[in-house]
Coordinates of C-alpha atoms in Angstrom, one line a residue:
Chain A
M1 CA -82.4 65.2 84.8
E2 CA -81.9 62.7 87.6
S3 CA -78.9 60.4 87.0
A4 CA -79.5 56.7 86.8
L5 CA -76.2 56.1 88.5
E6 CA -74.0 58.5 90.3
L7 CA -70.6 57.6 91.8
H8 CA -68.7 60.1 93.9
D9 CA -65.0 59.6 94.7
L10 CA -65.6 55.8 94.8
T11 CA -62.6 53.8 96.1
V12 CA -62.6 50.1 96.4
A13 CA -59.9 48.1 98.2
Y14 CA -59.5 44.3 98.6
H15 CA -57.4 43.5 101.7
K16 CA -56.3 47.1 102.0
K17 CA -55.0 47.1 98.4
P18 CA -57.0 49.6 96.3
V19 CA -58.3 48.4 93.0
L20 CA -60.3 51.4 92.1
Y21 CA -59.4 55.0 93.0
G22 CA -61.7 58.0 93.2
I23 CA -64.2 57.2 90.5
D24 CA -66.5 60.1 89.7
L25 CA -69.4 59.4 87.3
A26 CA -72.9 60.4 86.6
V27 CA -74.7 58.2 84.1
P28 CA -78.0 59.6 82.7
S29 CA -81.0 57.4 82.1
G30 CA -81.7 55.7 78.9
K31 CA -78.1 55.1 77.8
M32 CA -76.3 51.9 76.9
V33 CA -72.9 52.3 78.4
G34 CA -69.9 50.1 77.9
I35 CA -67.2 49.7 80.6
V36 CA -63.9 48.9 78.9
G37 CA -60.3 48.7 80.1
P38 CA -57.4 46.2 80.3
N39 CA -57.5 43.0 82.5
G40 CA -57.3 43.8 86.1
A41 CA -58.5 47.4 85.5
G42 CA -61.4 46.9 87.9
K43 CA -64.3 46.7 85.4
S44 CA -66.1 44.0 87.2
T45 CA -65.2 45.6 90.6
L46 CA -66.9 48.8 89.5
I47 CA -70.3 47.1 89.0
K48 CA -69.8 44.9 92.1
A49 CA -69.1 48.1 94.1
V50 CA -72.4 49.6 92.9
L51 CA -74.2 46.4 94.0
G52 CA -72.5 46.3 97.4
L53 CA -70.6 43.2 96.5
A54 CA -67.1 44.8 96.7
P55 CA -65.7 46.5 99.7
V56 CA -66.1 50.2 99.3
A57 CA -63.3 52.0 101.1
G58 CA -64.5 55.5 100.4
G59 CA -66.9 57.6 98.4
W60 CA -70.5 56.8 97.7
V61 CA -72.9 55.3 95.2
K62 CA -76.4 56.6 94.3
V63 CA -78.9 54.8 92.2
F64 CA -81.7 57.1 90.9
G65 CA -80.8 59.5 93.6
K66 CA -81.0 57.1 96.5
S67 CA -78.6 54.6 98.1
Y68 CA -78.4 51.2 96.4
R69 CA -80.1 49.4 99.3
E70 CA -83.1 51.7 99.0
N71 CA -83.3 51.2 95.3
C72 CA -82.0 47.7 94.9
K73 CA -85.3 46.5 93.3
R74 CA -84.6 49.0 90.4
V75 CA -81.3 47.3 89.6
G76 CA -80.9 44.1 87.5
Y77 CA -77.7 42.1 87.6
V78 CA -76.0 39.7 85.1
P79 CA -73.0 38.2 86.8
Q80 CA -70.1 36.5 85.0
R81 CA -71.1 33.2 83.7
E82 CA -68.3 31.4 85.5
S83 CA -69.4 32.8 88.9
V84 CA -71.9 30.0 89.5
D85 CA -71.8 26.2 89.4
W86 CA -73.7 25.0 86.3
D87 CA -74.0 21.5 87.7
F88 CA -76.4 22.9 90.3
P89 CA -79.7 20.9 90.4
V90 CA -82.0 23.6 89.0
S91 CA -83.8 24.1 85.7
V92 CA -83.7 27.0 83.4
M93 CA -87.1 28.1 84.7
D94 CA -85.9 27.9 88.4
V95 CA -83.0 30.2 87.6
V96 CA -85.1 32.8 85.8
L97 CA -87.6 32.8 88.7
M98 CA -84.7 33.8 90.9
G99 CA -84.9 37.2 89.2
R100 CA -88.3 37.6 90.8
Y101 CA -87.1 36.9 94.4
G102 CA -86.4 40.6 94.9
H103 CA -90.1 41.3 94.5
L104 CA -91.1 38.5 96.9
R105 CA -91.3 38.6 100.7
L106 CA -89.4 36.3 103.0
A107 CA -90.5 32.7 102.6
Q108 CA -93.0 33.8 99.9
R109 CA -93.2 31.5 96.9
P110 CA -93.1 32.7 93.3
T111 CA -96.7 33.3 92.2
A112 CA -98.4 32.4 88.9
R113 CA -97.7 36.0 87.8
D114 CA -94.0 35.5 88.5
R115 CA -94.0 32.4 86.4
E116 CA -95.7 34.2 83.6
I117 CA -93.1 37.0 83.7
A118 CA -90.3 34.4 83.7
M119 CA -91.8 32.7 80.7
Q120 CA -92.1 36.0 78.8
C121 CA -88.4 36.8 79.6
L122 CA -87.3 33.3 78.5
D123 CA -89.3 33.8 75.3
K124 CA -87.5 37.1 74.7
V125 CA -84.1 35.4 74.6
Q126 CA -85.6 32.4 72.6
M127 CA -85.1 30.0 75.5
L128 CA -88.7 29.1 76.3
P129 CA -88.5 25.6 74.7
L130 CA -85.6 24.7 77.1
A131 CA -87.4 26.0 80.2
N132 CA -87.4 22.6 82.0
R133 CA -83.8 21.7 81.1
Q134 CA -81.2 21.4 83.8
I135 CA -78.8 24.3 83.4
G136 CA -75.7 22.2 83.0
N137 CA -77.1 20.8 79.7
L138 CA -76.9 24.1 77.9
S139 CA -74.2 25.6 75.7
G140 CA -72.3 28.7 76.9
G141 CA -74.4 30.9 74.8
Q142 CA -77.6 29.4 76.1
Q143 CA -76.4 29.8 79.7
Q144 CA -75.7 33.5 79.1
R145 CA -79.2 33.9 77.7
V146 CA -80.6 32.3 80.9
F147 CA -78.7 34.9 82.9
L148 CA -80.0 37.7 80.7
A149 CA -83.6 36.3 81.0
R150 CA -83.1 36.3 84.8
A151 CA -82.1 39.9 84.8
L152 CA -85.1 40.8 82.6
A153 CA -87.3 39.1 85.1
Q154 CA -86.0 41.6 87.7
E155 CA -88.0 44.2 85.8
S156 CA -85.4 46.9 86.7
D157 CA -84.6 50.3 85.4
L158 CA -80.8 50.0 85.6
Y159 CA -79.0 46.9 84.4
L160 CA -75.4 46.0 85.3
M161 CA -73.9 43.2 83.2
D162 CA -70.6 41.6 83.7
E163 CA -69.1 40.4 80.4
P164 CA -72.3 39.1 78.9
F165 CA -70.6 38.3 75.6
V166 CA -67.8 36.1 76.8
G167 CA -67.8 32.7 75.3
V168 CA -71.0 33.1 73.3
D169 CA -71.5 32.4 69.7
A170 CA -72.3 35.1 67.1
A171 CA -76.0 34.3 67.0
T172 CA -76.3 34.7 70.8
E173 CA -74.3 37.9 70.7
A174 CA -76.6 39.4 68.1
A175 CA -79.7 38.2 70.1
I176 CA -78.4 39.7 73.3
I177 CA -77.6 43.0 71.6
A178 CA -81.1 43.1 70.2
V179 CA -82.6 42.6 73.7
L180 CA -80.3 45.3 75.2
Q181 CA -81.3 47.8 72.5
E182 CA -84.9 47.1 73.1
L183 CA -84.3 47.8 76.8
R184 CA -82.7 51.0 76.0
E185 CA -85.6 52.0 73.8
Q186 CA -87.8 51.5 76.8
G187 CA -85.7 54.1 78.6
K188 CA -83.7 51.6 80.7
T189 CA -80.1 52.3 81.5
L190 CA -77.5 49.6 80.8
L191 CA -73.9 49.3 82.0
V192 CA -72.1 46.5 80.3
V193 CA -68.5 45.3 81.1
H194 CA -67.0 44.6 77.8
H195 CA -63.6 43.3 76.7
D196 CA -63.8 43.5 72.9
L197 CA -62.6 46.9 71.7
A198 CA -63.4 46.0 68.1
N199 CA -67.1 46.2 68.5
A200 CA -67.4 48.4 71.6
R201 CA -67.7 51.4 69.4
S202 CA -70.7 50.2 67.5
Y203 CA -72.5 48.7 70.5
F204 CA -72.5 51.5 73.1
D205 CA -73.8 55.1 73.2
Q206 CA -71.3 55.9 75.9
L207 CA -68.1 54.4 77.2
I208 CA -66.5 54.3 80.6
L209 CA -62.7 53.7 80.2
I210 CA -61.0 52.7 83.3
N211 CA -57.7 51.4 84.5
M212 CA -58.0 51.5 88.3
R213 CA -58.8 55.2 87.8
L214 CA -61.4 56.7 85.5
V215 CA -59.6 57.6 82.3
A216 CA -62.5 58.9 80.3
Y217 CA -66.3 58.9 80.3
G218 CA -68.4 60.3 77.6
D219 CA -70.2 59.7 74.3
T220 CA -68.5 56.9 72.4
V221 CA -67.7 59.1 69.4
E222 CA -65.9 61.5 71.6
V223 CA -63.9 59.2 73.9
F224 CA -63.1 56.3 71.5
T225 CA -59.9 57.9 70.3
P226 CA -56.4 56.5 70.0
E227 CA -55.2 59.0 72.7
V228 CA -57.8 57.9 75.3
L229 CA -57.2 54.2 74.4
Q230 CA -53.5 54.7 74.8
A231 CA -54.1 56.3 78.2
T232 CA -56.3 53.4 79.2
Y233 CA -54.3 50.4 78.0
G234 CA -50.9 51.9 78.6
G235 CA -48.1 49.9 77.1
R236 CA -50.0 47.4 75.1
L237 CA -49.2 49.1 71.9
T238 CA -49.6 46.2 69.5
L239 CA -53.2 45.8 70.5
L240 CA -53.7 49.6 70.2
D241 CA -52.0 49.7 66.8
D242 CA -54.4 47.0 65.6
V243 CA -57.3 48.9 66.8
A244 CA -56.0 52.2 65.4
Q245 CA -55.4 50.6 62.0
A246 CA -58.8 49.0 61.9
M247 CA -60.3 52.4 62.8
A248 CA -58.4 54.1 60.1
R249 CA -59.5 51.5 57.5
R250 CA -63.1 51.5 58.5
P251 CA -64.5 54.4 60.5
A252 CA -67.5 52.4 61.6
L253 CA -66.6 49.0 62.9
D254 CA -70.1 47.5 62.8
S255 CA -69.2 44.4 61.0
D256 CA -65.8 43.9 62.4
R257 CA -65.7 40.8 64.6
R258 CA -62.1 39.8 65.2
Chain B
M1 CA -62.8 -16.4 107.0
T2 CA -66.0 -18.2 106.5
D3 CA -66.1 -18.8 110.2
L4 CA -66.3 -15.0 110.8
I5 CA -69.4 -14.5 108.8
P6 CA -72.5 -16.0 110.5
E7 CA -74.5 -18.4 108.4
F8 CA -77.1 -16.7 106.3
S9 CA -80.6 -17.9 106.7
W10 CA -83.5 -16.2 105.0
E11 CA -85.8 -17.1 107.9
T12 CA -83.7 -15.6 110.7
V13 CA -82.4 -12.6 108.9
F14 CA -85.6 -11.4 107.2
L15 CA -88.5 -12.9 108.9
T16 CA -87.6 -13.4 112.6
P17 CA -87.1 -9.6 113.3
W18 CA -90.6 -8.9 112.2
R19 CA -92.2 -11.9 113.9
E20 CA -90.4 -11.7 117.3
D21 CA -89.3 -8.4 118.8
V22 CA -91.5 -6.5 116.4
D23 CA -91.5 -3.4 118.6
L24 CA -87.7 -3.3 118.8
T25 CA -87.4 -3.8 115.0
I26 CA -89.8 -1.1 114.2
W27 CA -88.1 1.5 116.5
I28 CA -84.7 0.6 115.3
V29 CA -85.7 1.0 111.7
A30 CA -87.6 4.2 112.6
T31 CA -84.6 5.7 114.3
G32 CA -82.3 4.8 111.4
F33 CA -84.8 6.2 108.9
L34 CA -85.3 9.5 110.8
V35 CA -81.6 10.0 111.4
T36 CA -80.6 9.3 107.8
T37 CA -83.4 11.6 106.6
A38 CA -82.5 14.5 108.8
C39 CA -78.8 14.2 107.9
G40 CA -79.5 13.7 104.2
L41 CA -81.9 16.6 103.8
I42 CA -79.5 19.2 105.3
G43 CA -76.6 17.4 103.6
H44 CA -77.9 18.6 100.2
Y45 CA -77.0 22.1 101.1
L46 CA -73.6 21.1 102.4
L47 CA -72.8 19.5 99.1
L48 CA -74.2 22.3 97.0
R49 CA -72.2 24.9 99.0
R50 CA -69.1 22.7 98.9
L51 CA -69.1 22.5 102.7
A52 CA -69.0 18.7 102.9
L53 CA -66.1 18.8 105.3
V54 CA -67.9 21.2 107.6
G55 CA -70.3 18.4 108.6
D56 CA -67.3 16.4 109.6
A57 CA -66.0 19.3 111.6
I58 CA -69.2 20.1 113.5
S59 CA -69.9 16.5 114.3
H60 CA -66.6 16.3 116.1
S61 CA -66.5 19.7 117.7
I62 CA -69.8 19.2 119.5
L63 CA -68.0 17.0 122.0
P64 CA -66.4 19.9 123.9
G65 CA -69.8 21.6 123.7
L66 CA -71.5 18.7 125.4
V67 CA -68.8 18.4 128.1
A68 CA -68.7 22.2 128.7
A69 CA -72.5 22.2 129.0
F70 CA -72.3 19.5 131.6
A71 CA -69.5 21.2 133.5
I72 CA -71.4 24.5 133.6
T73 CA -74.9 23.3 134.3
G74 CA -74.0 20.1 136.2
T75 CA -76.7 18.2 134.3
T76 CA -76.8 15.9 131.3
A77 CA -80.3 17.1 130.5
L78 CA -81.2 17.3 126.9
W79 CA -81.6 21.1 126.7
A80 CA -78.2 21.7 128.2
S81 CA -76.5 19.3 125.7
M82 CA -78.4 20.8 122.8
L83 CA -77.4 24.3 123.8
G84 CA -73.8 23.3 124.3
A85 CA -73.6 21.5 121.0
L86 CA -75.3 24.4 119.1
V87 CA -72.9 26.9 120.6
A88 CA -69.9 24.6 119.8
G89 CA -71.2 24.2 116.2
L90 CA -71.5 27.9 115.6
V91 CA -68.1 28.6 117.2
T92 CA -66.6 26.0 114.9
V93 CA -68.0 27.7 111.8
A94 CA -67.0 31.1 113.0
L95 CA -63.4 29.9 113.8
I96 CA -63.1 28.3 110.4
E97 CA -64.1 31.5 108.7
L98 CA -61.9 33.6 111.0
I99 CA -58.8 31.5 110.1
H100 CA -59.6 31.4 106.5
R101 CA -60.2 35.1 106.2
H102 CA -57.3 36.3 108.2
S103 CA -54.6 34.0 107.0
R104 CA -53.3 32.3 103.9
I105 CA -54.7 29.0 105.1
K106 CA -57.1 27.4 102.7
P107 CA -60.6 26.4 103.9
D108 CA -60.0 22.7 104.0
A109 CA -56.9 23.1 106.1
A110 CA -58.7 25.6 108.3
I111 CA -61.5 23.1 108.9
C112 CA -59.0 20.4 109.8
I113 CA -57.2 22.7 112.3
V114 CA -60.4 23.8 114.0
F115 CA -62.2 20.5 114.4
T116 CA -59.3 18.4 115.5
T117 CA -58.3 21.0 118.1
L118 CA -61.8 21.3 119.4
F119 CA -62.2 17.5 119.5
A120 CA -58.9 17.2 121.4
L121 CA -60.1 19.8 123.8
G122 CA -63.3 17.8 124.3
V123 CA -61.4 14.6 124.9
A124 CA -59.1 16.4 127.4
M125 CA -62.1 18.0 129.2
M126 CA -63.9 14.7 129.4
S127 CA -60.9 12.9 130.9
V128 CA -60.5 15.7 133.5
L129 CA -64.2 15.3 134.6
E130 CA -63.8 11.5 134.5
A131 CA -60.8 11.7 136.8
Q132 CA -62.9 13.7 139.2
G133 CA -65.5 11.0 139.0
S134 CA -68.2 13.5 138.1
I135 CA -69.1 12.0 134.7
H136 CA -68.7 8.8 132.8
L137 CA -69.0 8.9 129.1
D138 CA -68.6 5.7 127.2
A139 CA -66.1 6.4 124.4
D140 CA -67.8 3.7 122.3
C141 CA -71.1 5.6 122.6
V142 CA -69.5 8.9 121.7
L143 CA -67.9 7.5 118.6
Y144 CA -70.6 5.1 117.4
G145 CA -73.8 5.8 119.4
E146 CA -76.1 2.9 120.2
M147 CA -79.3 2.7 118.3
T148 CA -80.6 -0.4 120.1
W149 CA -80.6 1.4 123.4
V150 CA -82.3 4.4 121.9
A151 CA -85.1 2.1 120.6
I152 CA -85.8 0.6 124.1
E153 CA -86.0 3.9 125.9
P154 CA -89.3 4.8 127.6
P155 CA -91.7 7.0 125.9
L156 CA -91.8 10.7 126.6
Q157 CA -93.9 11.6 129.6
I158 CA -95.3 14.9 130.6
G159 CA -96.4 14.7 134.3
G160 CA -97.5 11.1 134.0
W161 CA -99.2 11.6 130.7
T162 CA -97.8 9.8 127.6
P163 CA -98.6 11.8 124.5
V164 CA -97.3 9.2 122.0
E165 CA -96.4 5.5 122.5
M166 CA -93.0 5.7 121.1
P167 CA -89.5 5.8 122.6
G168 CA -88.6 9.4 123.7
P169 CA -85.6 9.7 121.3
V170 CA -87.6 8.5 118.4
L171 CA -90.2 11.2 119.1
R172 CA -87.5 13.8 119.3
L173 CA -86.0 12.7 116.0
L174 CA -89.5 12.9 114.5
L175 CA -89.8 16.4 115.7
L176 CA -86.4 17.2 114.3
V177 CA -87.3 15.9 110.9
G178 CA -90.6 17.8 111.0
V179 CA -88.8 21.1 111.9
L180 CA -86.2 20.5 109.2
V181 CA -88.8 19.7 106.4
A182 CA -90.8 22.7 107.5
G183 CA -87.7 25.0 107.5
I184 CA -86.6 23.8 104.0
A185 CA -90.1 24.1 102.6
F186 CA -90.6 27.5 104.1
F187 CA -87.2 29.0 103.1
Y188 CA -86.7 27.0 100.0
K189 CA -86.2 30.0 97.8
E190 CA -83.8 31.8 100.1
L191 CA -81.7 28.6 100.7
L192 CA -81.7 28.0 96.9
L193 CA -80.5 31.4 95.8
T194 CA -77.9 31.9 98.6
S195 CA -76.5 28.5 97.7
F196 CA -76.6 28.9 93.9
D197 CA -75.6 32.6 93.4
P198 CA -74.7 34.4 96.6
G199 CA -73.7 37.4 94.6
L200 CA -77.2 38.0 93.3
A201 CA -78.7 37.1 96.7
R202 CA -76.7 39.9 98.3
A203 CA -77.5 42.3 95.4
L204 CA -81.2 41.6 96.1
G205 CA -80.7 42.5 99.7
M206 CA -80.6 39.0 101.2
R207 CA -78.2 38.6 104.2
T208 CA -76.1 35.7 102.9
Q209 CA -74.0 35.5 106.1
A210 CA -77.1 35.2 108.2
W211 CA -78.4 32.3 106.0
H212 CA -75.0 30.6 106.2
Y213 CA -75.1 30.7 110.0
G214 CA -78.7 29.7 110.1
L215 CA -77.9 26.7 108.0
M216 CA -74.9 25.9 110.1
G217 CA -77.0 26.2 113.3
G218 CA -79.5 23.7 111.7
L219 CA -76.6 21.4 111.0
A220 CA -75.4 21.6 114.6
L221 CA -78.9 20.8 115.7
V222 CA -79.1 17.8 113.4
V223 CA -75.7 16.4 114.4
V224 CA -76.4 16.8 118.1
S225 CA -79.8 15.2 117.8
V226 CA -78.6 12.2 116.0
F227 CA -75.5 12.0 118.3
E228 CA -77.1 9.7 120.9
S229 CA -78.2 7.1 118.3
V230 CA -75.3 7.1 115.8
G231 CA -72.4 8.9 117.6
A232 CA -70.1 11.5 116.1
I233 CA -68.6 9.7 113.1
L234 CA -71.4 8.1 111.2
P235 CA -73.3 11.3 110.6
V236 CA -70.4 12.4 108.4
A237 CA -71.4 9.6 106.0
M238 CA -75.1 10.2 106.5
L239 CA -74.8 13.9 105.6
I240 CA -73.1 13.2 102.3
V241 CA -74.0 9.7 101.0
P242 CA -77.8 10.2 100.8
P243 CA -77.5 13.4 98.8
M244 CA -75.0 11.8 96.5
F245 CA -77.4 8.9 96.0
A246 CA -80.2 11.4 95.1
A247 CA -77.9 13.3 92.8
E248 CA -77.4 10.2 90.7
L249 CA -81.1 10.0 90.2
S250 CA -82.3 13.5 89.6
D251 CA -81.0 16.9 88.6
R252 CA -83.7 18.9 90.4
L253 CA -83.2 19.7 94.0
S254 CA -86.8 19.2 95.1
I255 CA -86.9 15.7 93.6
R256 CA -83.5 14.9 95.0
M257 CA -85.0 15.7 98.5
V258 CA -87.7 13.1 97.9
W259 CA -85.1 10.5 96.8
T260 CA -83.2 11.2 100.0
V261 CA -86.2 10.1 102.0
V262 CA -86.7 7.0 99.9
H263 CA -83.0 6.2 100.3
A264 CA -83.2 6.7 104.1
A265 CA -86.1 4.2 104.3
A266 CA -84.3 1.6 102.2
A267 CA -81.0 2.0 104.0
A268 CA -82.7 1.7 107.4
V269 CA -84.6 -1.5 106.6
L270 CA -81.7 -3.2 104.8
G271 CA -79.3 -2.1 107.5
M272 CA -81.4 -3.6 110.2
H273 CA -81.5 -6.9 108.4
L274 CA -77.7 -6.8 107.8
A275 CA -77.2 -6.1 111.5
V276 CA -79.4 -9.1 112.4
W277 CA -77.5 -11.3 110.1
L278 CA -74.0 -10.2 111.1
N279 CA -75.0 -9.5 114.7
C280 CA -73.4 -6.1 114.6
T281 CA -74.2 -2.5 115.4
A282 CA -77.3 -1.3 113.5
A283 CA -76.0 2.2 112.9
G284 CA -72.9 0.9 111.2
A285 CA -74.9 -1.6 109.1
M286 CA -77.3 1.1 108.0
V287 CA -74.4 3.4 106.8
V288 CA -72.9 0.4 105.0
C289 CA -76.2 -0.2 103.2
S290 CA -76.6 3.5 102.5
S291 CA -73.2 3.5 100.8
A292 CA -74.0 0.2 99.0
L293 CA -77.1 1.8 97.6
F294 CA -75.1 4.8 96.3
V295 CA -72.6 2.5 94.6
L296 CA -75.5 0.6 93.0
V297 CA -77.1 3.7 91.4
W298 CA -73.7 5.1 90.5
V299 CA -72.5 2.0 88.7
G300 CA -76.1 1.5 87.3
G301 CA -76.0 5.1 86.0
L302 CA -72.6 4.6 84.4
A303 CA -73.9 1.4 82.7
V304 CA -77.1 3.1 81.4
R305 CA -75.1 6.0 80.0
R306 CA -72.6 3.7 78.3
L307 CA -75.5 1.7 76.8
R308 CA -77.2 4.8 75.6
L309 CA -74.1 6.1 74.0
R310 CA -73.5 2.8 72.2
R311 CA -77.0 2.9 70.9
V312 CA -76.6 6.5 69.7
M313 CA -73.3 5.6 68.0
R314 CA -74.8 2.6 66.3
G315 CA -77.8 4.6 65.1
G316 CA -75.8 7.6 64.0
G317 CA -72.8 5.8 62.5
A318 CA -74.8 3.7 60.0

């Protein structure tokens, strides 16, 4: 079967300083994949490299068998929430419509159909009543939902999400997970940068564990082991001990939130 | 102190300009309105992209562009000045990026290095040409412009035919505003996304660098177009104050644009009357009025929020 995303010997360097070395991956379609690793491991850089936003020093990226540029319409992106200025004078609706820009020609305005799609996406994340609100007047969780709705409006087959659960309340986290699972059921592929080991295991079908190099990639049940985590997180033993103990106590960490 | 301020008379300040010298009054107000509108509209994007200082930089660094254009072509014709200024503007932006990218110098410091150096270069080049007697540029005009002269210039003529009965510079400003409004309306979505979320813009295949340089080219065009009427320094205020005024009144970009136009009209009319009263330069008076209007809505906004908060506290605390 064709891979949704294929990376071959991908190396990324900022100012000649490599941050990711020789990543080899082939992610099949229809999987929900978590990207985990310590701070500075290059988790965000990995998805930015796929999108052409990080300087690729070597190797290549293929999205559904073609270069990213050829298939960019098939990729949806949720950036980190802090990456934009939330005082920007736009409404929730304006931001979600930006997800449609990839489907529009130069200087073409969003059509009635684009608005309709944007409304449906807002409805999916339960943000339709706030469509006309300026984005600064939203809570962190609501802002994250807006970003998710914008990515949904891209109507893509592969979604790349950078820390969508940071700073959101439990209700939003549950709502986002429900939307992501629905996407997976439709056969979409999701790559989600995630920092919380405690629930990584219950959320994702597969995990990519990185620390500048690829440590492990595979089905969650196979790679979420103390040995692999140790290899990924290195010396941070206390953290690992906690996780190991929690795993020993409760094999399934579904309800474990900090 | 009181001797310094001319006596205020409702009659001479507010009525005389519209009774006598109506033509002059109208063209001065129109010039001020068009200049403030042009600067204000493009200024929104500077504020949103945190490039407020770049406006300052470009408005200064067009000087060497103007002088170089004259030195090379030997004419002060409009097309030569425009081209010179446009090139100087883009060189400024490129130099700022170059320094910022390849050194540890922060963007604000890079901007200061580039524009002061280029301005100094312009001053030096100008004095060389002046010493040779080939050019005479009035320093006052370079710094402050002269709106009154602009307003009494003859209309544009094409082979003896006069298309519109308005001073040539006013017609040019009108065209500039037209081009600007059309450009913003046409590329609204591209300018919006590249300003708000350059990451997504690039991921969607938009060329964010090209849009950046396009915007900077537009800025250079605006600054050089308003140069003859308001000089090199006042545009710095006109680029920033009208968008700030609008930002106090709306949190939607498109509505802010409309407020900018309203603000430009108010500042132009009030500034003209202030200039009549104080017998001072119209451009300066208009910027003073523009800033006064900003202070008014800013303080007004603070007061309204304070009142609202008090009402909520009283209602909720009972």
